[in-house]
Amino acid sequence: MSSAAPRAVVLVSGGLDSATTLAIAADAGFELYALSFDYGQRHRHELDAAKKVCQAFDAQHFVTFPLDLRVFGGSALTADIEVPKDRSDDDLEAGIPITYVPARNTVFLSLALAWAETLNAFDLFIGVNAVDYSGYPDCRPEFIESFEKMANLATKSGVEHSGTWKVHTPLISLTKAEIIQKGMELGVDYGLTHSCYDPLPDGTPCGHCDSCQLRAKGFAEAGFDDPALKK
């Protein structure tokens, strides 16, 4: 990629949403600086997936940031709390589930912002979604708008007007099926991704957690088989 390409910091979790977001940023011509977090989540399979996805899209730089949120706990992903399984559609749409990690996207975006400022990059990409999602408050448009405003108020570059911060959320208004269709168009290999909250030790998805259910529904509605299940 040309050195003249604008730089973007892209949050990459290893799941299908972040993989699609990375593909969108690449397609838009950005030089990719990918950022993942080893935050004490239940397993490392998603971190392995993030690395593979970033390699597939030739990310110029890939950083895994160590950040142990287990010291706070408060989530089924960072504490010894059972991951909910086989919840009904009504349950999925009711309230904020125990898999919510307190202020996770605020923390992640803040660190992405710090890295981006050192790179003189004013574009952040995050794969939040406000349609087919698990009710997380930090996936909503109003949160993103507030964070973007904060970024322009709280950084040297923002205050000195050397650039204007933009938080890109290309998936925020798409259904899971639409996200998958978009990714297929851009050549995303979803077989590299991992979405399950509570996989078997070998990484096999449980098929019953909220994330597995939303993923299965998305692939079914998009009319594709999930390549991650063929391994």
mmCIF file of N, CA and C in Angstrom, residues 73-78 96-105 135-138:
data_model
loop_
_atom_site.group_PDB
_atom_site.id
_atom_site.type_symbol
_atom_site.label_atom_id
_atom_site.label_comp_id
_atom_site.label_asym_id
_atom_site.label_seq_id
_atom_site.Cartn_x
_atom_site.Cartn_y
_atom_site.Cartn_z
ATOM 1 N N GLY A 73 -13.650 -7.916 37.153
ATOM 2 C CA GLY A 73 -14.709 -8.912 37.015
ATOM 3 C C GLY A 73 -16.002 -8.270 36.545
ATOM 4 N N GLY A 74 -17.112 -8.775 37.080
ATOM 5 C CA GLY A 74 -18.410 -8.181 36.774
ATOM 6 C C GLY A 74 -19.032 -8.632 35.472
ATOM 7 N N SER A 75 -18.433 -9.620 34.799
ATOM 8 C CA SER A 75 -18.941 -10.101 33.529
ATOM 9 C C SER A 75 -18.684 -11.592 33.416
ATOM 10 N N ALA A 76 -19.546 -12.286 32.689
ATOM 11 C CA ALA A 76 -19.323 -13.711 32.458
ATOM 12 C C ALA A 76 -18.097 -13.952 31.591
ATOM 13 N N LEU A 77 -17.589 -12.895 30.950
ATOM 14 C CA LEU A 77 -16.399 -13.050 30.119
ATOM 15 C C LEU A 77 -15.110 -12.800 30.884
ATOM 16 N N THR A 78 -15.204 -12.211 32.086
ATOM 17 C CA THR A 78 -13.995 -11.877 32.844
ATOM 18 C C THR A 78 -14.049 -12.361 34.290
ATOM 19 N N ILE A 96 -29.684 -5.934 29.586
ATOM 20 C CA ILE A 96 -28.259 -6.052 29.272
ATOM 21 C C ILE A 96 -27.744 -7.351 29.885
ATOM 22 N N PRO A 97 -27.218 -8.263 29.078
ATOM 23 C CA PRO A 97 -26.828 -9.585 29.587
ATOM 24 C C PRO A 97 -25.562 -9.550 30.434
ATOM 25 N N ILE A 98 -25.335 -10.638 31.154
ATOM 26 C CA ILE A 98 -24.186 -10.748 32.050
ATOM 27 C C ILE A 98 -22.877 -10.851 31.264
ATOM 28 N N THR A 99 -22.940 -11.055 29.951
ATOM 29 C CA THR A 99 -21.725 -11.068 29.130
ATOM 30 C C THR A 99 -21.234 -9.655 28.811
ATOM 31 N N TYR A 100 -21.993 -8.648 29.182
ATOM 32 C CA TYR A 100 -21.521 -7.262 29.051
ATOM 33 C C TYR A 100 -20.300 -7.065 29.945
ATOM 34 N N VAL A 101 -19.217 -6.541 29.358
ATOM 35 C CA VAL A 101 -18.005 -6.223 30.117
ATOM 36 C C VAL A 101 -18.037 -4.729 30.422
ATOM 37 N N PRO A 102 -18.081 -4.335 31.706
ATOM 38 C CA PRO A 102 -18.258 -2.928 32.067
ATOM 39 C C PRO A 102 -17.309 -1.979 31.337
ATOM 40 N N ALA A 103 -17.911 -1.056 30.589
ATOM 41 C CA ALA A 103 -17.194 0.038 29.899
ATOM 42 C C ALA A 103 -16.144 -0.440 28.908
ATOM 43 N N ARG A 104 -16.287 -1.672 28.415
ATOM 44 C CA ARG A 104 -15.239 -2.244 27.560
ATOM 45 C C ARG A 104 -14.946 -1.388 26.325
ATOM 46 N N ASN A 105 -15.969 -1.006 25.583
ATOM 47 C CA ASN A 105 -15.699 -0.246 24.365
ATOM 48 C C ASN A 105 -15.162 1.149 24.660
ATOM 49 N N GLY A 135 -27.605 -6.177 23.259
ATOM 50 C CA GLY A 135 -28.103 -5.171 24.179
ATOM 51 C C GLY A 135 -27.047 -4.366 24.886
ATOM 52 N N TYR A 136 -25.808 -4.403 24.402
ATOM 53 C CA TYR A 136 -24.731 -3.675 25.066
ATOM 54 C C TYR A 136 -24.879 -2.168 24.841
ATOM 55 N N PRO A 137 -24.845 -1.366 25.908
ATOM 56 C CA PRO A 137 -25.045 0.085 25.759
ATOM 57 C C PRO A 137 -23.932 0.776 24.993
ATOM 58 N N ASP A 138 -22.733 0.183 24.970
ATOM 59 C CA ASP A 138 -21.614 0.823 24.282
ATOM 60 C C ASP A 138 -21.513 0.395 22.814
#
